[in-house]
Coordinates of C-alpha atoms and ligand atoms in Angstrom, one line a residue:
M1053 CA 77.1 184.8 17.6
L1054 CA 75.0 181.7 17.2
E1055 CA 76.8 178.7 18.4
V1056 CA 76.2 175.6 16.3
A1057 CA 76.2 172.4 18.4
S1058 CA 78.0 169.4 16.9
P1059 CA 75.7 166.6 15.7
L1060 CA 76.9 164.4 18.6
A1061 CA 76.1 167.1 21.2
R1062 CA 72.7 167.5 19.6
A1063 CA 72.2 163.7 19.8
R1064 CA 73.2 163.8 23.5
A1065 CA 70.6 166.5 24.1
A1066 CA 68.0 164.3 22.4
L1067 CA 69.0 161.4 24.6
E1068 CA 68.5 163.6 27.7
T1069 CA 65.1 164.8 26.4
H1070 CA 63.7 161.5 25.3
F1071 CA 65.3 159.1 27.7
G1072 CA 66.5 161.1 30.6
Y1073 CA 69.9 159.5 30.4
P1074 CA 72.9 161.7 30.9
D1075 CA 75.2 160.2 28.3
F1076 CA 75.6 157.5 25.7
R1077 CA 77.4 154.3 26.6
P1078 CA 80.9 154.3 25.0
L1079 CA 80.1 151.9 22.2
Q1080 CA 76.8 153.5 21.6
R1081 CA 78.5 156.9 21.1
R1082 CA 80.8 155.4 18.5
V1083 CA 77.9 153.8 16.6
I1084 CA 75.8 157.0 16.7
H1085 CA 78.7 159.0 15.6
A1086 CA 79.2 156.7 12.6
V1087 CA 75.5 157.0 11.7
L1088 CA 75.4 160.7 12.1
S1089 CA 78.4 160.9 9.9
G1090 CA 76.5 159.3 7.1
H1091 CA 78.2 155.9 7.0
D1092 CA 76.7 152.5 6.6
T1093 CA 77.1 151.0 10.0
L1094 CA 77.2 147.5 11.4
A1095 CA 76.8 147.5 15.2
I1096 CA 77.3 144.3 17.2
L1097 CA 76.4 144.9 20.8
P1098 CA 75.4 142.3 23.3
T1099 CA 71.7 142.0 24.3
G1100 CA 71.0 144.8 26.7
G1101 CA 73.8 146.9 25.2
G1102 CA 71.3 149.6 24.1
K1103 CA 70.9 149.0 20.3
S1104 CA 67.5 150.7 20.0
I1105 CA 69.0 154.1 20.9
C1106 CA 71.6 153.7 18.1
F1107 CA 68.9 154.3 15.5
Q1108 CA 66.2 156.0 17.5
I1109 CA 68.3 159.0 18.5
P1110 CA 69.7 159.6 14.9
A1111 CA 66.1 159.2 13.7
V1112 CA 64.9 162.1 15.9
C1113 CA 68.0 164.2 15.3
R1114 CA 67.9 164.2 11.5
A1115 CA 65.3 165.2 9.0
G1116 CA 63.4 162.5 7.2
L1117 CA 62.0 159.1 8.0
T1118 CA 63.8 156.2 9.5
I1119 CA 62.5 152.8 8.6
V1120 CA 63.2 150.1 11.1
I1121 CA 63.1 146.5 9.9
S1122 CA 62.1 144.2 12.8
P1123 CA 61.3 140.5 12.7
L1124 CA 58.3 140.3 15.1
I1125 CA 55.0 142.1 15.5
A1126 CA 55.2 141.9 19.2
L1127 CA 58.6 143.5 19.1
M1128 CA 57.5 146.3 16.8
Q1129 CA 54.4 147.1 18.9
D1130 CA 56.5 147.3 22.0
Q1131 CA 59.1 149.6 20.5
V1132 CA 56.6 151.8 18.9
E1133 CA 54.7 152.2 22.2
A1134 CA 57.8 152.8 24.2
A1135 CA 59.1 155.3 21.6
C1136 CA 55.8 157.2 21.6
E1137 CA 55.8 157.3 25.4
R1138 CA 59.2 158.9 25.2
G1139 CA 58.0 161.6 22.9
M1140 CA 59.2 160.3 19.6
S1141 CA 56.9 160.0 16.6
A1142 CA 56.8 156.3 15.7
V1143 CA 54.3 154.2 13.9
T1144 CA 54.1 150.6 12.5
L1145 CA 52.2 148.8 9.9
H1146 CA 51.4 145.1 10.4
S1147 CA 48.7 142.6 9.8
G1148 CA 47.6 142.7 13.4
M1149 CA 46.3 146.3 13.0
T1150 CA 42.7 147.1 11.9
I1151 CA 42.2 148.3 8.3
A1152 CA 41.4 151.8 9.7
E1153 CA 44.6 151.9 11.7
Q1154 CA 46.6 150.8 8.7
R1155 CA 44.9 153.4 6.5
A1156 CA 45.7 156.2 8.9
V1157 CA 49.4 155.3 8.9
R1158 CA 49.4 155.0 5.1
S1159 CA 47.8 158.4 4.6
R1160 CA 50.5 160.0 6.8
L1161 CA 53.1 158.3 4.6
E1162 CA 51.3 159.4 1.4
A1163 CA 51.2 162.9 2.6
G1164 CA 54.9 162.8 3.4
D1165 CA 54.2 163.8 7.0
P1166 CA 57.4 165.5 8.0
T1167 CA 56.8 165.0 11.7
L1168 CA 57.0 161.2 11.3
Q1169 CA 60.3 159.9 12.6
L1170 CA 60.2 156.1 12.8
L1171 CA 58.3 153.5 10.8
Y1172 CA 58.6 149.9 12.0
L1173 CA 58.1 147.2 9.4
S1174 CA 58.7 143.5 8.9
P1175 CA 60.9 142.8 5.9
E1176 CA 57.8 141.1 4.2
R1177 CA 55.7 144.2 4.7
L1178 CA 58.5 146.4 3.3
N1179 CA 58.6 144.2 0.3
T1180 CA 54.9 144.4 -0.5
L1181 CA 54.8 148.1 0.1
I1182 CA 57.6 148.6 -2.4
K1183 CA 55.9 146.4 -4.9
K1184 CA 52.5 148.0 -4.6
T1185 CA 53.5 151.6 -4.1
P1186 CA 57.0 152.0 -5.2
D1187 CA 57.1 155.8 -4.5
L1188 CA 55.6 155.7 -1.1
L1189 CA 58.7 155.3 1.0
K1190 CA 61.7 157.6 0.9
P1191 CA 63.6 156.9 4.1
S1192 CA 66.7 158.8 4.9
L1193 CA 67.9 156.0 7.2
L1194 CA 67.2 152.3 7.1
A1195 CA 67.8 150.4 10.4
I1196 CA 67.9 146.6 10.4
D1197 CA 67.3 145.5 14.0
E1198 CA 68.1 141.9 15.0
A1199 CA 70.1 141.7 11.8
H1200 CA 71.3 138.1 12.6
C1201 CA 67.8 137.1 11.3
I1202 CA 69.3 137.6 7.9
S1203 CA 71.5 134.5 8.4
E1204 CA 69.6 132.6 11.0
W1205 CA 66.1 132.8 9.6
G1206 CA 66.6 134.2 6.2
P1207 CA 67.4 131.2 4.0
D1208 CA 65.1 128.7 5.6
F1209 CA 62.2 130.6 7.2
R1210 CA 62.0 134.2 6.1
P1211 CA 63.3 134.4 2.5
T1212 CA 62.6 138.1 2.3
Y1213 CA 65.5 138.7 4.6
R1214 CA 67.7 137.5 1.8
V1215 CA 66.5 140.1 -0.7
L1216 CA 67.1 143.2 1.5
R1217 CA 69.8 144.4 -0.9
R1218 CA 67.3 144.6 -3.7
L1219 CA 64.8 146.4 -1.4
R1220 CA 67.6 148.9 -0.5
R1221 CA 68.1 149.5 -4.2
A1222 CA 64.4 150.0 -4.7
L1223 CA 64.4 152.6 -1.9
G1224 CA 67.3 154.5 -3.6
W1225 CA 70.1 153.0 -1.5
P1226 CA 69.4 154.8 1.8
Q1227 CA 72.1 154.9 4.4
T1228 CA 71.7 151.7 6.5
V1229 CA 72.6 150.7 10.0
A1230 CA 72.3 147.0 10.9
L1231 CA 72.2 146.0 14.6
T1232 CA 72.6 142.6 16.2
G1233 CA 73.3 141.1 19.6
S1234 CA 74.6 137.9 18.2
A1235 CA 77.0 137.5 15.4
T1236 CA 79.8 135.2 14.7
P1237 CA 82.4 136.3 12.2
A1238 CA 80.6 134.4 9.4
V1239 CA 77.2 135.9 10.3
R1240 CA 78.8 139.3 10.3
A1241 CA 80.2 138.8 6.8
D1242 CA 76.8 137.5 5.7
I1243 CA 74.9 140.6 7.0
I1244 CA 77.3 142.9 5.2
Q1245 CA 77.1 141.0 2.0
T1246 CA 73.3 140.4 2.0
L1247 CA 72.5 144.0 2.8
G1248 CA 75.2 145.3 0.5
L1249 CA 76.5 147.6 3.3
G1250 CA 79.2 149.9 2.0
S1251 CA 78.1 149.5 -1.6
G1252 CA 75.3 150.9 -3.7
F1253 CA 75.1 154.3 -5.0
P1254 CA 76.4 156.7 -3.8
R1255 CA 78.9 154.4 -2.3
R1256 CA 79.2 154.9 1.4
R1257 CA 81.9 153.9 3.9
L1258 CA 81.1 150.9 6.0
V1259 CA 81.9 151.3 9.7
T1260 CA 81.7 148.2 12.0
H1261 CA 81.6 148.5 15.7
L1262 CA 82.0 145.3 17.7
G1263 CA 81.3 145.3 21.4
S1264 CA 82.6 142.7 23.9
F1265 CA 80.2 139.9 24.3
D1266 CA 81.3 139.2 27.9
R1267 CA 78.5 140.0 30.4
A1268 CA 80.3 139.9 33.7
N1269 CA 77.2 139.9 35.8
L1270 CA 76.0 136.6 34.2
W1271 CA 76.8 133.3 35.8
F1272 CA 76.7 130.2 33.5
G1273 CA 76.0 126.7 34.3
A1274 CA 74.8 123.4 32.8
V1275 CA 73.2 120.4 34.3
A1276 CA 73.0 117.0 32.7
V1277 CA 69.6 115.3 33.4
K1278 CA 68.5 111.7 32.8
D1279 CA 64.9 112.1 31.9
P1280 CA 61.9 114.5 31.8
R1281 CA 61.2 113.9 35.5
E1282 CA 64.7 114.9 36.4
R1283 CA 64.4 118.0 34.2
L1284 CA 61.4 119.1 36.1
G1285 CA 62.9 118.2 39.5
T1286 CA 66.1 120.2 38.6
L1287 CA 64.1 123.1 37.3
L1288 CA 62.0 123.2 40.5
Q1289 CA 65.1 123.1 42.6
I1290 CA 66.8 125.9 40.7
L1291 CA 63.6 128.1 40.8
G1292 CA 63.2 127.3 44.5
R1293 CA 66.6 128.8 45.1
A1294 CA 66.4 131.7 42.8
D1295 CA 65.2 135.2 43.0
R1296 CA 61.6 135.5 41.8
I1297 CA 61.8 136.6 38.2
A1298 CA 62.7 133.8 35.8
L1299 CA 62.4 132.9 32.2
V1300 CA 62.3 129.2 31.2
Y1301 CA 62.9 128.4 27.5
A1302 CA 61.4 125.3 26.0
P1303 CA 61.5 124.1 22.4
T1304 CA 57.8 123.7 21.6
R1305 CA 54.5 125.4 22.3
G1306 CA 53.0 122.3 23.9
M1307 CA 56.0 122.0 26.2
T1308 CA 55.8 125.5 27.4
E1309 CA 52.2 124.9 28.4
G1310 CA 53.0 121.6 30.1
I1311 CA 55.9 123.0 32.1
A1312 CA 54.0 126.1 33.1
R1313 CA 51.2 123.9 34.4
Q1314 CA 53.6 121.8 36.4
L1315 CA 55.2 124.9 37.9
R1316 CA 51.8 126.3 38.8
H1317 CA 51.0 123.0 40.6
A1318 CA 54.2 123.5 42.4
G1319 CA 53.0 126.9 43.6
F1320 CA 54.9 129.2 41.2
L1321 CA 53.2 132.1 39.5
A1322 CA 54.0 130.8 36.0
A1323 CA 52.5 131.2 32.6
P1324 CA 53.3 130.0 29.1
Y1325 CA 54.2 132.3 26.2
H1326 CA 54.3 131.3 22.6
A1327 CA 53.2 132.6 19.2
G1328 CA 50.2 130.2 19.1
L1329 CA 48.4 131.9 22.0
P1330 CA 45.7 134.5 21.4
S1331 CA 47.3 137.9 21.1
D1332 CA 45.3 139.4 24.0
L1333 CA 46.4 136.6 26.3
R1334 CA 50.0 137.0 25.2
A1335 CA 49.8 140.7 25.9
R1336 CA 48.4 140.1 29.3
T1337 CA 51.1 137.6 30.2
L1338 CA 53.8 140.0 29.0
A1339 CA 52.3 142.9 30.9
A1340 CA 52.1 140.8 34.1
F1341 CA 55.7 139.7 33.7
L1342 CA 56.9 143.2 33.0
E1343 CA 55.2 144.4 36.2
D1344 CA 56.6 141.6 38.3
R1345 CA 53.1 140.2 38.9
L1346 CA 54.2 136.9 37.3
G1347 CA 57.3 135.1 38.5
V1348 CA 58.1 132.7 35.7
V1349 CA 57.4 132.8 32.0
V1350 CA 57.8 129.5 30.2
A1351 CA 58.4 130.5 26.6
T1352 CA 59.4 129.4 23.2
S1353 CA 61.9 131.5 21.3
A1354 CA 59.0 133.7 20.4
F1355 CA 59.5 135.4 23.7
G1356 CA 62.0 138.1 24.3
M1357 CA 63.6 139.4 21.2
G1358 CA 63.8 143.1 22.0
I1359 CA 61.6 142.9 25.1
D1360 CA 63.2 145.1 27.7
K1361 CA 62.7 143.4 31.1
P1362 CA 65.7 144.5 33.1
N1363 CA 65.3 142.3 36.3
V1364 CA 65.2 138.7 35.0
R1365 CA 67.4 137.0 37.6
L1366 CA 67.4 133.5 36.0
V1367 CA 67.1 132.0 32.5
V1368 CA 66.8 128.3 32.4
H1369 CA 66.8 126.3 29.2
W1370 CA 64.7 123.2 29.6
Q1371 CA 66.5 121.7 26.6
M1372 CA 69.5 122.5 24.6
P1373 CA 68.7 125.1 21.9
P1374 CA 70.1 124.2 18.4
T1375 CA 72.6 127.0 18.1
P1376 CA 75.0 128.9 20.4
E1377 CA 73.7 132.1 18.9
A1378 CA 70.2 131.3 20.1
Y1379 CA 71.5 130.2 23.5
Y1380 CA 73.5 133.3 24.1
Q1381 CA 70.7 135.6 22.9
E1382 CA 68.1 133.9 25.1
A1383 CA 70.3 133.4 28.1
G1384 CA 71.4 137.1 27.7
R1385 CA 67.9 138.2 28.6
A1386 CA 69.0 137.6 32.2
G1387 CA 70.4 140.5 34.2
R1388 CA 69.9 143.3 31.7
D1389 CA 70.0 145.6 34.7
G1390 CA 73.7 144.7 35.2
R1391 CA 73.0 142.9 38.4
F1392 CA 73.9 139.3 39.2
A1393 CA 71.8 136.7 37.2
R1394 CA 72.2 133.1 36.3
C1395 CA 71.9 131.2 33.0
V1396 CA 71.4 127.5 33.4
L1397 CA 71.2 124.9 30.6
L1398 CA 69.5 121.6 31.3
H1399 CA 70.6 119.0 28.8
H1400 CA 70.4 115.3 28.0
G1401 CA 72.4 113.2 25.6
D1402 CA 69.4 113.1 23.2
D1403 CA 68.9 116.9 22.9
G1404 CA 71.4 117.1 20.0
D1405 CA 69.7 114.2 18.2
Q1406 CA 66.4 115.9 18.5
A1407 CA 67.8 119.1 17.0
R1408 CA 69.3 117.0 14.2
R1409 CA 65.9 115.4 13.5
M1410 CA 64.5 118.9 13.2
L1411 CA 67.1 119.5 10.5
Q1412 CA 65.3 116.8 8.4
V1413 CA 62.3 119.1 8.5
T1414 CA 64.2 122.2 7.6
F1415 CA 66.3 120.4 5.0
P1416 CA 64.2 117.5 3.5
P1417 CA 66.2 115.0 1.5
R1418 CA 67.1 116.1 -2.0
D1419 CA 65.2 113.4 -3.9
L1420 CA 62.0 114.2 -2.0
V1421 CA 62.3 118.0 -2.7
E1422 CA 62.9 117.3 -6.4
A1423 CA 60.1 114.7 -6.6
I1424 CA 57.6 117.2 -5.0
A1425 CA 58.7 119.9 -7.3
R1426 CA 58.2 117.7 -10.4
D1427 CA 55.0 116.1 -9.4
P1428 CA 52.3 117.6 -7.1
A1429 CA 50.9 114.1 -6.5
R1430 CA 54.0 113.4 -4.4
R1431 CA 52.8 115.9 -1.8
Q1432 CA 50.3 113.3 -0.6
G1433 CA 51.1 112.2 3.0
V1434 CA 54.1 114.6 3.5
P1435 CA 53.8 116.6 6.7
A1436 CA 52.9 120.3 6.2
N1437 CA 56.2 121.6 7.7
V1438 CA 58.3 119.4 5.4
L1439 CA 56.2 120.6 2.4
D1440 CA 56.9 124.2 3.4
S1441 CA 60.6 123.5 3.5
A1442 CA 60.5 121.6 0.2
D1443 CA 58.6 124.4 -1.5
R1444 CA 61.0 127.0 -0.1
I1445 CA 64.1 125.2 -1.3
A1446 CA 62.4 124.5 -4.7
R1447 CA 61.7 128.3 -5.1
E1448 CA 65.3 129.1 -4.1
L1449 CA 66.8 126.7 -6.5
G1450 CA 64.3 127.3 -9.3
L1451 CA 63.1 123.7 -9.4
P1452 CA 61.9 121.8 -11.4
H1453 CA 62.8 124.1 -14.4
R1454 CA 66.5 124.4 -13.4
P1455 CA 68.8 121.7 -12.0
G1456 CA 69.4 123.9 -8.9
D1457 CA 72.6 124.5 -7.1
W1458 CA 72.3 122.2 -4.1
S1459 CA 75.7 123.0 -2.8
R1460 CA 74.3 126.2 -1.1
V1461 CA 71.6 124.2 0.7
L1462 CA 74.0 121.5 1.7
R1463 CA 76.4 124.0 3.1
R1464 CA 73.7 125.6 5.2
R1465 CA 72.8 122.2 6.5
K1466 CA 76.4 121.5 7.4
E1467 CA 76.6 124.8 9.2
A1468 CA 73.5 124.0 11.2
E1469 CA 74.9 120.6 12.2
G1470 CA 78.1 122.4 13.3
R1471 CA 76.1 124.7 15.6
I1472 CA 74.3 121.7 17.2
R1473 CA 77.7 120.1 17.8
A1474 CA 79.0 123.4 19.3
M1475 CA 76.1 123.4 21.8
E1476 CA 76.8 119.8 22.7
D1477 CA 80.4 120.8 23.3
Y1478 CA 79.3 123.6 25.5
A1479 CA 77.0 121.4 27.6
R1480 CA 79.7 118.8 28.2
H1481 CA 82.6 121.2 28.4
P1482 CA 84.9 120.3 31.3
G1483 CA 86.4 123.8 31.4
C1484 CA 85.2 127.4 31.7
R1485 CA 81.7 127.8 30.2
R1486 CA 82.2 131.5 29.6
R1487 CA 85.4 131.0 27.7
K1488 CA 83.7 128.3 25.6
L1489 CA 80.7 130.5 24.7
L1490 CA 82.7 133.6 24.0
A1491 CA 85.2 131.6 21.8
W1492 CA 82.3 130.8 19.5
F1493 CA 81.8 134.5 18.9
G1494 CA 85.4 134.9 18.2
E1495 CA 86.3 136.5 21.5
R1496 CA 88.9 135.4 24.0
A1497 CA 87.8 135.9 27.6
S1498 CA 90.6 137.1 29.7
S1499 CA 89.0 136.0 33.0
C1500 CA 85.7 134.5 34.1
S1501 CA 83.4 136.3 36.6
G1502 CA 81.4 133.2 37.4
C1503 CA 80.4 129.8 36.0
D1504 CA 79.9 126.4 37.5
R1505 CA 83.4 125.3 36.4
C1506 CA 85.4 128.3 37.6
R1507 CA 83.6 129.6 40.7
S1508 CA 81.5 127.8 43.2
P1509 CA 83.0 124.3 42.5
G1510 CA 81.4 121.6 44.7
R1511 CA 78.3 123.7 45.2
G1512 CA 76.3 121.7 42.8
D1513 CA 75.7 122.7 39.2
T1514 CA 72.8 125.0 39.6
G1515 CA 74.6 128.1 40.5
P1516 CA 75.4 129.9 43.7
V1517 CA 72.9 128.9 46.3
G1518 CA 70.7 131.8 47.3
D1519 CA 71.1 132.4 51.0
Q1520 CA 74.8 132.2 51.7
G1521 CA 74.4 134.2 54.9
S1522 CA 72.2 131.6 56.4
T1523 CA 74.9 128.6 54.3
E1524 CA 70.9 127.0 53.2
G1525 CA 68.1 128.4 50.9
V1526 CA 64.4 128.5 51.9
Y1527 CA 63.7 125.5 49.8
Q1528 CA 66.5 123.5 51.5
R1529 CA 65.4 124.7 54.9
L1530 CA 61.8 123.6 54.3
L1531 CA 63.1 120.2 53.2
S1532 CA 65.2 119.7 56.3
W1533 CA 62.4 120.9 58.5
R1534 CA 60.0 118.4 56.9
R1535 CA 62.5 115.6 57.3
A1536 CA 62.9 116.5 61.0
I1537 CA 59.2 116.4 61.7
S1538 CA 58.8 113.2 59.7
R1539 CA 61.6 111.6 61.8
E1540 CA 60.0 112.8 65.1
G1541 CA 56.6 111.6 64.3
G1542 CA 57.5 108.5 62.2
L1543 CA 55.4 109.9 59.4
P1544 CA 55.9 109.8 55.7
V1545 CA 57.2 113.3 54.5
E1546 CA 54.4 113.8 52.0
S1547 CA 51.8 113.4 54.7
I1548 CA 53.3 116.4 56.5
L1549 CA 53.5 118.7 53.6
S1550 CA 53.3 117.8 49.9
D1551 CA 56.1 118.5 47.5
V1552 CA 53.8 120.8 45.6
A1553 CA 53.0 122.8 48.8
L1554 CA 56.7 122.9 49.7
A1555 CA 57.9 124.2 46.4
G1556 CA 55.0 126.7 46.4
I1557 CA 56.0 128.1 49.8
A1558 CA 59.6 128.3 48.8
A1559 CA 58.6 130.3 45.7
A1560 CA 56.1 132.6 47.3
R1561 CA 58.0 133.1 50.6
P1562 CA 54.8 134.3 52.3
R1563 CA 55.2 136.8 55.2
T1564 CA 51.6 136.5 56.5
R1565 CA 49.2 133.7 57.4
Q1566 CA 46.9 134.9 54.8
A1567 CA 49.5 134.7 52.1
L1568 CA 50.6 131.3 53.3
G1569 CA 47.0 130.1 53.1
Q1570 CA 46.9 131.1 49.5
V1571 CA 49.8 128.8 48.5
D1572 CA 48.5 125.7 46.5
G1573 CA 48.3 122.7 48.8
V1574 CA 48.4 124.6 52.1
G1575 CA 45.0 124.0 53.7
P1576 CA 43.5 125.0 57.1
R1577 CA 45.1 122.0 58.7
I1578 CA 48.6 122.9 57.8
L1579 CA 48.0 126.5 58.5
A1580 CA 46.8 125.7 62.1
K1581 CA 49.5 123.1 62.8
F1582 CA 52.6 124.5 61.1
G1583 CA 51.7 128.1 60.2
E1584 CA 54.1 129.8 62.6
E1585 CA 57.0 127.5 61.8
L1586 CA 56.6 127.9 58.1
L1587 CA 56.4 131.7 58.3
G1588 CA 59.5 131.6 60.5
I1589 CA 61.4 129.7 57.9
C1590 CA 60.3 132.1 55.2
G1591 CA 61.0 135.1 57.3
G1592 CA 64.7 134.1 57.7
R1593 CA 65.0 134.4 53.9
E1594 CA 64.9 138.1 53.8
Q1595 CA 68.3 138.5 55.5
G1596 CA 69.7 135.8 53.3
V1597 CA 69.0 137.7 50.2
G1598 CA 70.9 140.8 51.4
S1599 CA 73.9 138.8 52.2
R1600 CA 73.9 137.1 48.8
E1601 CA 73.9 140.4 47.1
S1602 CA 77.2 141.3 48.7
G1603 CA 78.4 137.7 48.6
S1604 CA 81.6 136.5 46.9
N1605 CA 79.7 135.4 43.8
H1606 CA 78.4 138.8 43.1
P1607 CA 80.8 140.4 40.6
Ligands
LIG2234 P1 69.4 145.9 23.0 O1 68.4 146.1 21.9 O2 70.8 146.1 22.7 O3 69.2 144.5 23.7 P2 67.9 148.0 24.3 O4 68.0 149.0 23.3 O5 66.6 147.3 24.5 O6 69.1 146.9 24.2 O7 68.4 148.7 25.7 C1 68.6 148.0 26.9 C2 68.3 148.9 28.1 O8 69.4 149.8 28.3 C3 67.1 149.7 27.9 O9 66.4 149.8 29.2 C4 67.7 151.1 27.6 O10 66.8 152.1 27.9 C5 68.9 151.1 28.4 N1 69.9 152.0 27.9 C6 70.3 152.1 26.6 N2 71.2 153.1 26.4 C7 71.4 153.7 27.7 C8 72.2 154.8 28.2 N3 73.0 155.4 27.4 N4 72.1 155.0 29.5 C9 71.3 154.3 30.3 N5 70.6 153.3 29.9 C10 70.6 153.0 28.6
LIG2235 MG1 67.0 145.3 20.8

């Protein structure tokens, strides 16, 4: 007799076929079970929890097309490529594709190609496709990846995220799974409401699966800095101690470029990454980072969403991000492989004020918005980003023809201010950082597996020092060595080895004379005079790393 495998058993077989993994993670299994049972599903799993599989495996197990809504082109491209490499049939449609490429995808859709499993779209693209060709798309499953964008970006940057319920209706109320790595109870409720999960016709059951947000392998710390110089100094110090692969988040494009330049001067293999760079350069930077050819990426928030780089050992925030959600999401890109990794926030008393000033751009004053809506002449001299916000709010409220319900806008502004305050509280918090962060997400941490408040007190704020086995890191050893030589010879330290060269050696940890000679600031003179000593200092490092891995700070 023919044995019929249960849907979950078939899903597991597909997991094995496409990913080579023996089994689902516990929460993944529950999410996939809910999706395969036909329920609308909200899945809240921390970054690295394996959300993609929660819709990719159902997509390949069931008949019909799964549409995946994703916020960024880079993210879609990445996922489509990875899915195709794993033998799934996935395509995307976005403005970065050539007309011919787009046409090829469209004709597969028009022909109702039954082999097509996954179609990745931005919400805006879904909207225009539905408007122009209402009958083109008939998904059997709709997946909203990074669903917190509905709350975080929807109202003030990406209004199409707010009309997804209407788009679901236009698509015939397909079963929907929403996934996010970052959702407070309020955001969760907003996602359900905005998408209309568990409503529509036929009405489906809504199943919510909420994973723990605690990532035991992450160590959290925060360092107060006085000025930009100290920010850089602290960053260099942290990077000098850390394992090689690091992400530095900075608030603006210009800053990512400036910081990356300084890091390169200091001898780090660093590059900026932001949405304003030419796409081929961005792709090259990403590829180099993914292949560990680049040690440090200095990025705006454009980097990372959904990028699967498992071995990031350190995430430093140059400045306080405006929301705990953004902070946890970005910091959470560290240690996706489950191994020890550090998340360090640099902050200054003004960081919050800067974020509040940005709110003036996102939410321009009411009288200005109303004046602009009434009289185009008032646009004169108003910065373009403020105009964008004013236009968006005017559209939302129906200005100038309707009086507009300002309470909604004001509430959002208040919430945004509350998030900035929450970040300030985190930065200054005298108690456990992990508890503080998790509490924001409505979770009570029972114990802390490592933060600057709970573990390593008195070891400085920048996290467990690398080489416990040797009690000093390479950077520290180089500093003491230089101090000793300077004392012996009565020479200024910089005349022996510049700060730039010193940081560069600490970062590169060269094992050969040739590699040492390639570090910025190390010329033939230094090579001839100190080559052996410097290589000796760097060589000692290797043992240190091993002892750190089994050290007391490793969970
Ligand atoms: P998220 O979107 O939740 O941040 P991803 O979907 O990018 O996470 O997955 C993170 C990593 O975990 C990926 O490398 C993925 O292949 C891996 N992963 C997911 N599910 C499993 C599993 N069941 N077994 C082993 N590895 C998994
Ligand atoms: Mg993801």
